[in-house]
Amino acid sequence: MSKAVRNPERHAERMAIKQKIMQERISKAQKEQGVLLVLTGSGKGKSSSGFGMVARALGHEMKVGIVQFIKGAFSTGEHAFFRDLPNIDYHVMGQGYTWDTQNREQDVVAANAAWDIVAGMLQDDSYDLILLDELNIALKYDYLDLDRVLDDLQARPEMQHVVVTGRYAPQELIDIADTVTEMKVVKHAFKDQGIKAQKGIEL
Amino acid sequence: MSKAVRNPERHAERMAIKQKIMQERISKAQKEQGVLLVLTGSGKGKSSSGFGMVARALGHEMKVGIVQFIKGAFSTGEHAFFRDLPNIDYHVMGQGYTWDTQNREQDVVAANAAWDIVAGMLQDDSYDLILLDELNIALKYDYLDLDRVLDDLQARPEMQHVVVTGRYAPQELIDIADTVTEMKVVKHAFKDQGIKAQKGIEL
C-alpha cells in the first residue's frame, strides 16, 4: 500500500460520518422532477457522458430521444450502437462539423429542421430522456433562436429529463439548468501528444 | 436569431481557417496507440462518460472489459443495460459505496480481487477498451497498491485503451495518462436544489 493506514477505527468513524451526511442530504433531496443537465467546457467526455446517460436510461426501460447537432457527417460508434435499439428515437442533423460546411444558410436550415424534431419531443411526455448532442455549438453560431430553444425547454413535461452537450453553453441556458458540469482539459492526447483520434475513444 | 449575423462572408472565411487548423492538427496527430484516459473532478458525468465510450467502442465492434469499483451495492441502469451484451465482460466489485461498508479490511480484499480481474484484462490484447469505473476512489482510500496499478497499466498491450473514472485521481496516474479531463460542478440539482437523484441521470 502506498500510504500506511494510520488508524482503521478512525477510518470506520469517518466513513460513518460520511454515511450520515449522505443520508441527510438524500433525505432532504426529495423533489422528483425532470432535470435539465448541461455538459459544457473544452475537456473530453461531454457527448460520451450524454450517451452514457442514454444507456443508463435504457437500462431502466425509459424511452429516449436523441438529436445530434453538428456531427452529422461522421458515422460515429454511438450512432452504429444505439440507432436500432428499441425505445430509442435517434436523429442526426446531417451537416457535418460546421468548419466543413462553410455554408451558413444551409446550416441554419438544417439546425432549425432538427429543432422542429426536438420541439415535438419536448411536447410529448412519452419521452423520458432527451439528449441534445452538441446543441451548444448550434447556439454559439446562432443557427437557432436562443429564446425559442429556452422557451421550448422550459415548457416541457415536468418529469422529462434533457441533457444538452457542447462547448460554449450560453449563460441563459446555464441559468435555467438544474445541473451544469464544465469539463476542463488537464491534458489531451490528440492535441498535446500527436496521438490520432482513436475509435471508441474519440469517434 | 438572438444576435444578428454581421457578415456571412467573414463567417465562411473564419470557418475555412478553422477547417485548415483542424486538418493540420489531424495530419500532425498520426500516432496510432492505445490511450489512457482519466475522468476526474467532482462534477457530474465521469462514469456516464466512461459508459458512453463503451457504447461507442461496441458500435465499432470492439471488445470491452468493465470493472466497477465501489458501486457494487447499487443495481444501476448501466449494469442492466450492458451486462448481457456480446463483446462485453462486465464485473462489479460488489461492496457498495465505501461509506456504507465501514469495514476497511473487507473493502481491501474486494478491491484486490477486482484488480486481479483487471490485471488479467491488461495482459490480454483481445480487450480493445477497458473501463475502470471509480478506480480513483479505491486508490484514494488506499484499497489498492498504487505502484501495482501503475505498473500493470503501463505494461498493457500497445493498442489497448483504458478509461479510469472517479474523483481524486492521484497525481501519479495523471502523470502517466494521455488524456485527462477534470469535471467541475457549475451547479448540481441534487445538492443545490433538493432534487432527488433521478433514474437515468444519476442511477
mmCIF file of N, CA, C and O in Angstrom, chain A residues 1-3 5 18-19 29-33 44-45 48-49 52-53 55-56 59-60 77-78 81 99-100 102 104 141-142 174-175 177-184 186-187 189 193-196 198 200-201 203, chain B residues 1-3 5 18-19 29-33 44-45 48-49 52 55-56 59-60 77-78 81 99-100 102 104 141-142 174-175 177-184 186-187 189 193-196 198 200-201 203:
data_model
loop_
_atom_site.group_PDB
_atom_site.id
_atom_site.type_symbol
_atom_site.label_atom_id
_atom_site.label_comp_id
_atom_site.label_asym_id
_atom_site.label_seq_id
_atom_site.Cartn_x
_atom_site.Cartn_y
_atom_site.Cartn_z
ATOM 1 N N MET A 1 0.846 -1.193 0.000
ATOM 2 C CA MET A 1 0.000 0.000 0.000
ATOM 3 C C MET A 1 0.884 1.246 0.000
ATOM 4 O O MET A 1 1.889 1.287 0.701
ATOM 5 N N SER A 2 0.493 2.225 -0.782
ATOM 6 C CA SER A 2 1.381 3.369 -0.958
ATOM 7 C C SER A 2 1.452 4.238 0.298
ATOM 8 O O SER A 2 2.483 4.797 0.602
ATOM 9 N N LYS A 3 0.358 4.344 1.014
ATOM 10 C CA LYS A 3 0.410 5.035 2.300
ATOM 11 C C LYS A 3 -0.048 4.045 3.368
ATOM 12 O O LYS A 3 -0.967 3.259 3.131
ATOM 13 N N VAL A 5 -2.066 2.700 6.495
ATOM 14 C CA VAL A 5 -3.344 3.072 7.100
ATOM 15 C C VAL A 5 -3.072 3.375 8.551
ATOM 16 O O VAL A 5 -2.726 2.510 9.341
ATOM 17 N N LYS A 18 -19.529 10.179 7.091
ATOM 18 C CA LYS A 18 -19.836 10.418 5.682
ATOM 19 C C LYS A 18 -21.187 9.807 5.313
ATOM 20 O O LYS A 18 -21.999 10.419 4.621
ATOM 21 N N GLN A 19 -21.435 8.586 5.822
ATOM 22 C CA GLN A 19 -22.711 7.910 5.570
ATOM 23 C C GLN A 19 -23.879 8.751 6.092
ATOM 24 O O GLN A 19 -24.893 8.912 5.408
ATOM 25 N N ALA A 29 -33.234 15.805 -0.203
ATOM 26 C CA ALA A 29 -33.439 15.914 -1.647
ATOM 27 C C ALA A 29 -34.601 15.017 -2.042
ATOM 28 O O ALA A 29 -34.414 13.881 -2.427
ATOM 29 N N GLN A 30 -35.805 15.511 -1.906
ATOM 30 C CA GLN A 30 -36.975 14.649 -2.116
ATOM 31 C C GLN A 30 -37.806 15.035 -3.334
ATOM 32 O O GLN A 30 -38.800 14.390 -3.627
ATOM 33 N N LYS A 31 -37.397 16.096 -3.998
ATOM 34 C CA LYS A 31 -38.180 16.539 -5.142
ATOM 35 C C LYS A 31 -37.973 15.582 -6.316
ATOM 36 O O LYS A 31 -36.849 15.335 -6.724
ATOM 37 N N GLU A 32 -39.060 15.014 -6.830
ATOM 38 C CA GLU A 32 -38.995 14.185 -8.042
ATOM 39 C C GLU A 32 -39.321 15.084 -9.212
ATOM 40 O O GLU A 32 -40.435 15.596 -9.314
ATOM 41 N N GLN A 33 -38.379 15.303 -10.090
ATOM 42 C CA GLN A 33 -38.713 16.097 -11.274
ATOM 43 C C GLN A 33 -37.707 15.869 -12.368
ATOM 44 O O GLN A 33 -36.606 15.366 -12.126
ATOM 45 N N LYS A 44 -12.575 16.594 -22.785
ATOM 46 C CA LYS A 44 -13.127 15.424 -23.440
ATOM 47 C C LYS A 44 -14.141 14.720 -22.554
ATOM 48 O O LYS A 44 -13.930 14.598 -21.369
ATOM 49 N N GLY A 45 -15.273 14.289 -23.138
ATOM 50 C CA GLY A 45 -16.213 13.481 -22.372
ATOM 51 C C GLY A 45 -17.638 14.004 -22.305
ATOM 52 O O GLY A 45 -18.479 13.368 -21.685
ATOM 53 N N SER A 48 -19.876 11.766 -24.797
ATOM 54 C CA SER A 48 -19.874 10.379 -24.314
ATOM 55 C C SER A 48 -20.640 10.293 -22.996
ATOM 56 O O SER A 48 -21.334 9.298 -22.754
ATOM 57 N N SER A 49 -20.575 11.327 -22.173
ATOM 58 C CA SER A 49 -21.345 11.323 -20.931
ATOM 59 C C SER A 49 -22.843 11.316 -21.235
ATOM 60 O O SER A 49 -23.614 10.580 -20.611
ATOM 61 N N GLY A 52 -23.716 7.894 -22.235
ATOM 62 C CA GLY A 52 -23.745 7.012 -21.069
ATOM 63 C C GLY A 52 -25.067 7.130 -20.322
ATOM 64 O O GLY A 52 -25.622 6.132 -19.851
ATOM 65 N N MET A 53 -25.598 8.345 -20.236
ATOM 66 C CA MET A 53 -26.907 8.535 -19.585
ATOM 67 C C MET A 53 -28.022 7.887 -20.410
ATOM 68 O O MET A 53 -28.981 7.353 -19.857
ATOM 69 N N ALA A 55 -27.642 5.159 -22.151
ATOM 70 C CA ALA A 55 -27.540 3.723 -21.830
ATOM 71 C C ALA A 55 -28.197 3.428 -20.480
ATOM 72 O O ALA A 55 -28.953 2.464 -20.325
ATOM 73 N N ARG A 56 -27.890 4.267 -19.511
ATOM 74 C CA ARG A 56 -28.453 4.131 -18.171
ATOM 75 C C ARG A 56 -29.984 4.199 -18.210
ATOM 76 O O ARG A 56 -30.680 3.373 -17.616
ATOM 77 N N GLY A 59 -31.424 1.161 -19.674
ATOM 78 C CA GLY A 59 -31.342 0.093 -18.666
ATOM 79 C C GLY A 59 -32.510 0.129 -17.696
ATOM 80 O O GLY A 59 -32.872 -0.889 -17.108
ATOM 81 N N HIS A 60 -33.107 1.296 -17.519
ATOM 82 C CA HIS A 60 -34.313 1.449 -16.690
ATOM 83 C C HIS A 60 -35.590 1.391 -17.529
ATOM 84 O O HIS A 60 -36.659 1.760 -17.047
ATOM 85 N N GLY A 77 -19.393 5.717 -33.669
ATOM 86 C CA GLY A 77 -19.667 4.464 -32.970
ATOM 87 C C GLY A 77 -20.974 4.496 -32.215
ATOM 88 O O GLY A 77 -21.713 3.515 -32.197
ATOM 89 N N GLU A 78 -21.287 5.635 -31.598
ATOM 90 C CA GLU A 78 -22.525 5.676 -30.812
ATOM 91 C C GLU A 78 -23.761 5.555 -31.705
ATOM 92 O O GLU A 78 -24.744 4.945 -31.321
ATOM 93 N N PHE A 81 -24.156 2.009 -32.639
ATOM 94 C CA PHE A 81 -24.565 1.200 -31.490
ATOM 95 C C PHE A 81 -26.028 1.416 -31.111
ATOM 96 O O PHE A 81 -26.776 0.462 -30.868
ATOM 97 N N TRP A 99 -17.131 23.650 -39.476
ATOM 98 C CA TRP A 99 -15.996 24.129 -40.252
ATOM 99 C C TRP A 99 -15.764 23.307 -41.511
ATOM 100 O O TRP A 99 -14.868 23.589 -42.281
ATOM 101 N N ASP A 100 -16.580 22.261 -41.731
ATOM 102 C CA ASP A 100 -16.525 21.555 -43.004
ATOM 103 C C ASP A 100 -17.596 22.028 -43.980
ATOM 104 O O ASP A 100 -17.592 21.619 -45.132
ATOM 105 N N GLN A 102 -19.041 25.541 -44.315
ATOM 106 C CA GLN A 102 -18.806 26.889 -44.844
ATOM 107 C C GLN A 102 -20.021 27.469 -45.551
ATOM 108 O O GLN A 102 -19.908 28.331 -46.402
ATOM 109 N N ARG A 104 -23.382 28.959 -44.280
ATOM 110 C CA ARG A 104 -24.152 29.312 -43.103
ATOM 111 C C ARG A 104 -25.653 29.084 -43.280
ATOM 112 O O ARG A 104 -26.323 28.551 -42.402
ATOM 113 N N TYR A 141 -23.179 29.472 -32.753
ATOM 114 C CA TYR A 141 -23.136 30.064 -34.098
ATOM 115 C C TYR A 141 -24.451 30.730 -34.488
ATOM 116 O O TYR A 141 -24.642 31.071 -35.652
ATOM 117 N N ASP A 142 -25.370 30.855 -33.538
ATOM 118 C CA ASP A 142 -26.678 31.461 -33.813
ATOM 119 C C ASP A 142 -27.436 30.764 -34.935
ATOM 120 O O ASP A 142 -28.143 31.409 -35.708
ATOM 121 N N ILE A 174 -27.452 28.021 -18.963
ATOM 122 C CA ILE A 174 -26.917 27.649 -17.649
ATOM 123 C C ILE A 174 -27.867 28.132 -16.547
ATOM 124 O O ILE A 174 -28.139 27.412 -15.585
ATOM 125 N N ASP A 175 -28.413 29.324 -16.737
ATOM 126 C CA ASP A 175 -29.304 29.886 -15.719
ATOM 127 C C ASP A 175 -30.557 29.047 -15.504
ATOM 128 O O ASP A 175 -31.036 28.936 -14.375
ATOM 129 N N ALA A 177 -30.780 25.785 -16.182
ATOM 130 C CA ALA A 177 -30.437 24.367 -15.984
ATOM 131 C C ALA A 177 -30.457 24.002 -14.505
ATOM 132 O O ALA A 177 -30.328 24.863 -13.635
ATOM 133 N N ASP A 178 -30.646 22.691 -14.216
ATOM 134 C CA ASP A 178 -30.587 22.206 -12.840
ATOM 135 C C ASP A 178 -29.176 21.793 -12.464
ATOM 136 O O ASP A 178 -28.725 22.024 -11.354
ATOM 137 N N THR A 179 -28.502 21.122 -13.385
ATOM 138 C CA THR A 179 -27.152 20.633 -13.118
ATOM 139 C C THR A 179 -26.273 21.016 -14.291
ATOM 140 O O THR A 179 -26.662 20.830 -15.442
ATOM 141 N N VAL A 180 -25.114 21.586 -13.997
ATOM 142 C CA VAL A 180 -24.192 22.010 -15.049
ATOM 143 C C VAL A 180 -22.794 21.517 -14.680
ATOM 144 O O VAL A 180 -22.316 21.762 -13.570
ATOM 145 N N THR A 181 -22.160 20.805 -15.603
ATOM 146 C CA THR A 181 -20.770 20.395 -15.412
ATOM 147 C C THR A 181 -19.920 21.054 -16.482
ATOM 148 O O THR A 181 -20.280 21.043 -17.663
ATOM 149 N N GLU A 182 -18.787 21.601 -16.059
ATOM 150 C CA GLU A 182 -17.806 22.120 -17.007
ATOM 151 C C GLU A 182 -16.651 21.135 -17.076
ATOM 152 O O GLU A 182 -16.035 20.808 -16.069
ATOM 153 N N MET A 183 -16.380 20.643 -18.286
ATOM 154 C CA MET A 183 -15.291 19.681 -18.435
ATOM 155 C C MET A 183 -14.029 20.429 -18.846
ATOM 156 O O MET A 183 -13.998 21.093 -19.875
ATOM 157 N N LYS A 184 -13.022 20.326 -18.003
ATOM 158 C CA LYS A 184 -11.771 21.056 -18.234
ATOM 159 C C LYS A 184 -10.683 20.112 -18.742
ATOM 160 O O LYS A 184 -10.534 19.004 -18.224
ATOM 161 N N VAL A 186 -7.215 18.755 -18.677
ATOM 162 C CA VAL A 186 -5.973 18.744 -17.902
ATOM 163 C C VAL A 186 -4.835 18.406 -18.865
ATOM 164 O O VAL A 186 -3.830 19.070 -18.924
ATOM 165 N N LYS A 187 -5.021 17.345 -19.651
ATOM 166 C CA LYS A 187 -4.178 17.131 -20.838
ATOM 167 C C LYS A 187 -4.983 16.399 -21.899
ATOM 168 O O LYS A 187 -5.995 15.769 -21.596
ATOM 169 N N ALA A 189 -4.436 13.875 -25.373
ATOM 170 C CA ALA A 189 -3.521 13.108 -26.233
ATOM 171 C C ALA A 189 -3.513 13.631 -27.659
ATOM 172 O O ALA A 189 -2.467 13.726 -28.296
ATOM 173 N N GLN A 193 -0.036 15.411 -27.719
ATOM 174 C CA GLN A 193 0.945 14.349 -27.847
ATOM 175 C C GLN A 193 0.959 13.685 -29.216
ATOM 176 O O GLN A 193 1.571 12.640 -29.405
ATOM 177 N N GLY A 194 0.277 14.309 -30.186
ATOM 178 C CA GLY A 194 0.337 13.794 -31.552
ATOM 179 C C GLY A 194 -0.289 12.426 -31.742
ATOM 180 O O GLY A 194 0.025 11.714 -32.677
ATOM 181 N N ILE A 195 -1.183 12.051 -30.817
ATOM 182 C CA ILE A 195 -1.872 10.774 -30.987
ATOM 183 C C ILE A 195 -3.156 11.024 -31.769
ATOM 184 O O ILE A 195 -3.907 11.953 -31.483
ATOM 185 N N LYS A 196 -3.386 10.201 -32.798
ATOM 186 C CA LYS A 196 -4.594 10.315 -33.622
ATOM 187 C C LYS A 196 -5.868 10.139 -32.810
ATOM 188 O O LYS A 196 -5.871 9.397 -31.834
ATOM 189 N N GLN A 198 -8.868 8.275 -31.749
ATOM 190 C CA GLN A 198 -8.966 6.829 -31.749
ATOM 191 C C GLN A 198 -10.429 6.384 -31.719
ATOM 192 O O GLN A 198 -11.217 6.898 -30.930
ATOM 193 N N GLY A 200 -13.630 4.493 -30.684
ATOM 194 C CA GLY A 200 -14.055 4.026 -29.357
ATOM 195 C C GLY A 200 -13.788 5.085 -28.307
ATOM 196 O O GLY A 200 -14.457 5.151 -27.294
ATOM 197 N N ILE A 201 -12.783 5.911 -28.554
ATOM 198 C CA ILE A 201 -12.463 6.963 -27.579
ATOM 199 C C ILE A 201 -12.982 8.306 -28.103
ATOM 200 O O ILE A 201 -13.778 8.970 -27.466
ATOM 201 N N LEU A 203 -14.189 8.722 -31.532
ATOM 202 C CA LEU A 203 -15.068 8.611 -32.698
ATOM 203 C C LEU A 203 -16.203 7.596 -32.487
ATOM 204 O O LEU A 203 -16.068 6.726 -31.666
ATOM 205 N N MET B 1 -33.333 35.326 -34.497
ATOM 206 C CA MET B 1 -31.978 34.962 -34.055
ATOM 207 C C MET B 1 -31.542 35.933 -32.957
ATOM 208 O O MET B 1 -31.816 37.120 -33.046
ATOM 209 N N SER B 2 -30.883 35.410 -31.949
ATOM 210 C CA SER B 2 -30.596 36.271 -30.797
ATOM 211 C C SER B 2 -29.544 37.330 -31.122
ATOM 212 O O SER B 2 -29.591 38.426 -30.595
ATOM 213 N N LYS B 3 -28.576 37.006 -31.941
ATOM 214 C CA LYS B 3 -27.630 38.034 -32.398
ATOM 215 C C LYS B 3 -27.710 38.064 -33.924
ATOM 216 O O LYS B 3 -27.853 37.036 -34.567
ATOM 217 N N VAL B 5 -26.379 38.139 -37.679
ATOM 218 C CA VAL B 5 -25.151 37.670 -38.335
ATOM 219 C C VAL B 5 -24.581 38.866 -39.078
ATOM 220 O O VAL B 5 -25.140 39.341 -40.050
ATOM 221 N N LYS B 18 -10.648 27.735 -39.703
ATOM 222 C CA LYS B 18 -10.802 26.709 -38.666
ATOM 223 C C LYS B 18 -10.614 25.310 -39.257
ATOM 224 O O LYS B 18 -9.953 24.451 -38.673
ATOM 225 N N GLN B 19 -11.192 25.105 -40.440
ATOM 226 C CA GLN B 19 -11.051 23.815 -41.132
ATOM 227 C C GLN B 19 -9.577 23.503 -41.385
ATOM 228 O O GLN B 19 -9.117 22.386 -41.177
ATOM 229 N N ALA B 29 -1.259 14.642 -35.967
ATOM 230 C CA ALA B 29 -1.577 13.634 -34.958
ATOM 231 C C ALA B 29 -1.715 12.290 -35.643
ATOM 232 O O ALA B 29 -2.797 11.878 -36.019
ATOM 233 N N GLN B 30 -0.602 11.615 -35.869
ATOM 234 C CA GLN B 30 -0.644 10.384 -36.659
ATOM 235 C C GLN B 30 -0.315 9.136 -35.871
ATOM 236 O O GLN B 30 -0.325 8.042 -36.411
ATOM 237 N N LYS B 31 0.010 9.322 -34.595
ATOM 238 C CA LYS B 31 0.365 8.159 -33.801
ATOM 239 C C LYS B 31 -0.889 7.325 -33.516
ATOM 240 O O LYS B 31 -1.853 7.834 -32.972
ATOM 241 N N GLU B 32 -0.860 6.045 -33.892
ATOM 242 C CA GLU B 32 -1.940 5.118 -33.530
ATOM 243 C C GLU B 32 -1.516 4.409 -32.262
ATOM 244 O O GLU B 32 -0.533 3.661 -32.267
ATOM 245 N N GLN B 33 -2.209 4.621 -31.189
ATOM 246 C CA GLN B 33 -1.856 3.856 -29.989
ATOM 247 C C GLN B 33 -2.999 3.863 -28.999
ATOM 248 O O GLN B 33 -3.911 4.683 -29.085
ATOM 249 N N LYS B 44 -20.623 16.162 -12.274
ATOM 250 C CA LYS B 44 -21.412 15.029 -12.741
ATOM 251 C C LYS B 44 -21.014 14.618 -14.158
ATOM 252 O O LYS B 44 -20.810 15.473 -15.001
ATOM 253 N N GLY B 45 -20.901 13.320 -14.428
ATOM 254 C CA GLY B 45 -20.692 12.866 -15.794
ATOM 255 C C GLY B 45 -19.468 12.002 -16.027
ATOM 256 O O GLY B 45 -19.227 11.583 -17.155
ATOM 257 N N SER B 48 -20.707 8.206 -16.469
ATOM 258 C CA SER B 48 -21.555 8.135 -17.667
ATOM 259 C C SER B 48 -20.715 8.356 -18.914
ATOM 260 O O SER B 48 -20.952 7.728 -19.947
ATOM 261 N N SER B 49 -19.701 9.212 -18.833
ATOM 262 C CA SER B 49 -18.812 9.397 -19.967
ATOM 263 C C SER B 49 -18.070 8.105 -20.297
ATOM 264 O O SER B 49 -17.951 7.720 -21.469
ATOM 265 N N GLY B 52 -20.452 5.907 -22.025
ATOM 266 C CA GLY B 52 -20.664 6.368 -23.399
ATOM 267 C C GLY B 52 -19.549 5.879 -24.321
ATOM 268 O O GLY B 52 -19.803 5.495 -25.466
ATOM 269 N N ALA B 55 -20.181 2.310 -25.181
ATOM 270 C CA ALA B 55 -21.185 2.191 -26.251
ATOM 271 C C ALA B 55 -20.541 2.459 -27.612
ATOM 272 O O ALA B 55 -20.758 1.733 -28.586
ATOM 273 N N ARG B 56 -19.742 3.507 -27.674
ATOM 274 C CA ARG B 56 -19.041 3.890 -28.898
ATOM 275 C C ARG B 56 -18.124 2.754 -29.368
ATOM 276 O O ARG B 56 -18.122 2.388 -30.547
ATOM 277 N N GLY B 59 -20.068 -0.032 -30.732
ATOM 278 C CA GLY B 59 -20.532 0.356 -32.072
ATOM 279 C C GLY B 59 -19.482 0.096 -33.145
ATOM 280 O O GLY B 59 -19.816 -0.074 -34.320
ATOM 281 N N HIS B 60 -18.212 0.089 -32.749
ATOM 282 C CA HIS B 60 -17.109 -0.243 -33.668
ATOM 283 C C HIS B 60 -16.722 -1.728 -33.576
ATOM 284 O O HIS B 60 -15.669 -2.120 -34.056
ATOM 285 N N GLY B 77 -28.624 1.423 -13.832
ATOM 286 C CA GLY B 77 -29.144 1.302 -15.187
ATOM 287 C C GLY B 77 -28.094 0.817 -16.164
ATOM 288 O O GLY B 77 -28.382 0.019 -17.047
ATOM 289 N N GLU B 78 -26.850 1.282 -16.011
ATOM 290 C CA GLU B 78 -25.826 0.875 -16.980
ATOM 291 C C GLU B 78 -25.530 -0.619 -16.874
ATOM 292 O O GLU B 78 -25.273 -1.279 -17.870
ATOM 293 N N PHE B 81 -28.258 -2.466 -18.536
ATOM 294 C CA PHE B 81 -28.203 -2.274 -19.989
ATOM 295 C C PHE B 81 -27.069 -3.067 -20.638
ATOM 296 O O PHE B 81 -27.257 -3.715 -21.664
ATOM 297 N N TRP B 99 -18.824 4.378 2.129
ATOM 298 C CA TRP B 99 -19.405 4.871 3.381
ATOM 299 C C TRP B 99 -20.590 4.025 3.845
ATOM 300 O O TRP B 99 -21.170 4.291 4.869
ATOM 301 N N ASP B 100 -20.942 2.994 3.064
ATOM 302 C CA ASP B 100 -21.946 2.054 3.546
ATOM 303 C C ASP B 100 -21.322 0.791 4.146
ATOM 304 O O ASP B 100 -22.039 -0.032 4.709
ATOM 305 N N GLN B 102 -18.012 0.532 5.996
ATOM 306 C CA GLN B 102 -17.338 0.771 7.272
ATOM 307 C C GLN B 102 -16.467 -0.399 7.696
ATOM 308 O O GLN B 102 -16.210 -0.603 8.876
ATOM 309 N N ARG B 104 -12.973 -1.668 6.547
ATOM 310 C CA ARG B 104 -11.849 -1.428 5.673
ATOM 311 C C ARG B 104 -11.223 -2.710 5.127
ATOM 312 O O ARG B 104 -10.911 -2.811 3.940
ATOM 313 N N TYR B 141 -8.600 5.704 -1.141
ATOM 314 C CA TYR B 141 -8.676 5.072 0.180
ATOM 315 C C TYR B 141 -7.571 4.043 0.408
ATOM 316 O O TYR B 141 -7.624 3.293 1.372
ATOM 317 N N ASP B 142 -6.607 3.991 -0.525
ATOM 318 C CA ASP B 142 -5.509 3.019 -0.415
ATOM 319 C C ASP B 142 -5.994 1.578 -0.325
ATOM 320 O O ASP B 142 -5.385 0.761 0.368
ATOM 321 N N ILE B 174 -2.295 10.679 -13.202
ATOM 322 C CA ILE B 174 -2.405 11.782 -14.166
ATOM 323 C C ILE B 174 -1.114 11.897 -14.972
ATOM 324 O O ILE B 174 -1.144 12.090 -16.196
ATOM 325 N N ASP B 175 0.004 11.709 -14.304
ATOM 326 C CA ASP B 175 1.299 11.833 -14.982
ATOM 327 C C ASP B 175 1.479 10.805 -16.104
ATOM 328 O O ASP B 175 2.068 11.112 -17.131
ATOM 329 N N ALA B 177 -1.040 9.324 -17.731
ATOM 330 C CA ALA B 177 -2.215 9.317 -18.622
ATOM 331 C C ALA B 177 -1.949 10.118 -19.892
ATOM 332 O O ALA B 177 -1.073 10.983 -19.918
ATOM 333 N N ASP B 178 -2.690 9.799 -20.963
ATOM 334 C CA ASP B 178 -2.594 10.561 -22.212
ATOM 335 C C ASP B 178 -3.577 11.722 -22.227
ATOM 336 O O ASP B 178 -3.262 12.805 -22.704
ATOM 337 N N THR B 179 -4.788 11.470 -21.757
ATOM 338 C CA THR B 179 -5.828 12.495 -21.770
ATOM 339 C C THR B 179 -6.472 12.526 -20.391
ATOM 340 O O THR B 179 -6.796 11.470 -19.839
ATOM 341 N N VAL B 180 -6.610 13.707 -19.837
ATOM 342 C CA VAL B 180 -7.206 13.855 -18.503
ATOM 343 C C VAL B 180 -8.239 14.976 -18.564
ATOM 344 O O VAL B 180 -7.938 16.087 -19.021
ATOM 345 N N THR B 181 -9.457 14.678 -18.137
ATOM 346 C CA THR B 181 -10.484 15.710 -18.029
ATOM 347 C C THR B 181 -10.879 15.857 -16.566
ATOM 348 O O THR B 181 -11.097 14.860 -15.879
ATOM 349 N N GLU B 182 -10.949 17.102 -16.124
ATOM 350 C CA GLU B 182 -11.476 17.375 -14.783
ATOM 351 C C GLU B 182 -12.889 17.914 -14.929
ATOM 352 O O GLU B 182 -13.117 18.912 -15.616
ATOM 353 N N MET B 183 -13.844 17.243 -14.301
ATOM 354 C CA MET B 183 -15.236 17.691 -14.393
ATOM 355 C C MET B 183 -15.551 18.569 -13.194
ATOM 356 O O MET B 183 -15.445 18.126 -12.052
ATOM 357 N N LYS B 184 -15.892 19.802 -13.488
ATOM 358 C CA LYS B 184 -16.158 20.777 -12.427
ATOM 359 C C LYS B 184 -17.658 21.004 -12.263
ATOM 360 O O LYS B 184 -18.379 21.138 -13.247
ATOM 361 N N VAL B 186 -20.631 23.226 -11.905
ATOM 362 C CA VAL B 186 -21.078 24.620 -12.012
ATOM 363 C C VAL B 186 -22.326 24.763 -11.143
ATOM 364 O O VAL B 186 -22.435 25.651 -10.317
ATOM 365 N N LYS B 187 -23.275 23.853 -11.315
ATOM 366 C CA LYS B 187 -24.334 23.678 -10.313
ATOM 367 C C LYS B 187 -24.806 22.240 -10.322
ATOM 368 O O LYS B 187 -24.572 21.504 -11.270
ATOM 369 N N ALA B 189 -28.209 19.791 -9.238
ATOM 370 C CA ALA B 189 -29.603 19.728 -8.780
ATOM 371 C C ALA B 189 -29.731 18.997 -7.452
ATOM 372 O O ALA B 189 -30.481 19.402 -6.567
ATOM 373 N N GLN B 193 -30.443 22.001 -5.071
ATOM 374 C CA GLN B 193 -31.840 22.342 -5.274
ATOM 375 C C GLN B 193 -32.828 21.331 -4.708
ATOM 376 O O GLN B 193 -34.013 21.374 -5.014
ATOM 377 N N GLY B 194 -32.290 20.391 -3.908
ATOM 378 C CA GLY B 194 -33.191 19.459 -3.246
ATOM 379 C C GLY B 194 -33.912 18.502 -4.176
ATOM 380 O O GLY B 194 -34.952 17.951 -3.830
ATOM 381 N N ILE B 195 -33.357 18.299 -5.375
ATOM 382 C CA ILE B 195 -33.974 17.340 -6.295
ATOM 383 C C ILE B 195 -33.336 15.980 -6.050
ATOM 384 O O ILE B 195 -32.120 15.857 -5.942
ATOM 385 N N LYS B 196 -34.169 14.952 -5.921
ATOM 386 C CA LYS B 196 -33.693 13.581 -5.705
ATOM 387 C C LYS B 196 -32.801 13.105 -6.846
ATOM 388 O O LYS B 196 -33.003 13.497 -7.988
ATOM 389 N N GLN B 198 -32.059 11.039 -9.811
ATOM 390 C CA GLN B 198 -33.074 10.573 -10.752
ATOM 391 C C GLN B 198 -32.558 9.400 -11.587
ATOM 392 O O GLN B 198 -31.440 9.449 -12.083
ATOM 393 N N GLY B 200 -31.739 7.165 -14.617
ATOM 394 C CA GLY B 200 -31.359 7.552 -15.980
ATOM 395 C C GLY B 200 -30.367 8.703 -15.969
ATOM 396 O O GLY B 200 -29.581 8.852 -16.878
ATOM 397 N N ILE B 201 -30.419 9.503 -14.914
ATOM 398 C CA ILE B 201 -29.487 10.631 -14.813
ATOM 399 C C ILE B 201 -28.385 10.293 -13.813
ATOM 400 O O ILE B 201 -27.208 10.295 -14.156
ATOM 401 N N LEU B 203 -28.598 7.398 -11.606
ATOM 402 C CA LEU B 203 -28.586 5.987 -11.173
ATOM 403 C C LEU B 203 -28.589 5.022 -12.346
ATOM 404 O O LEU B 203 -29.040 5.376 -13.418
#
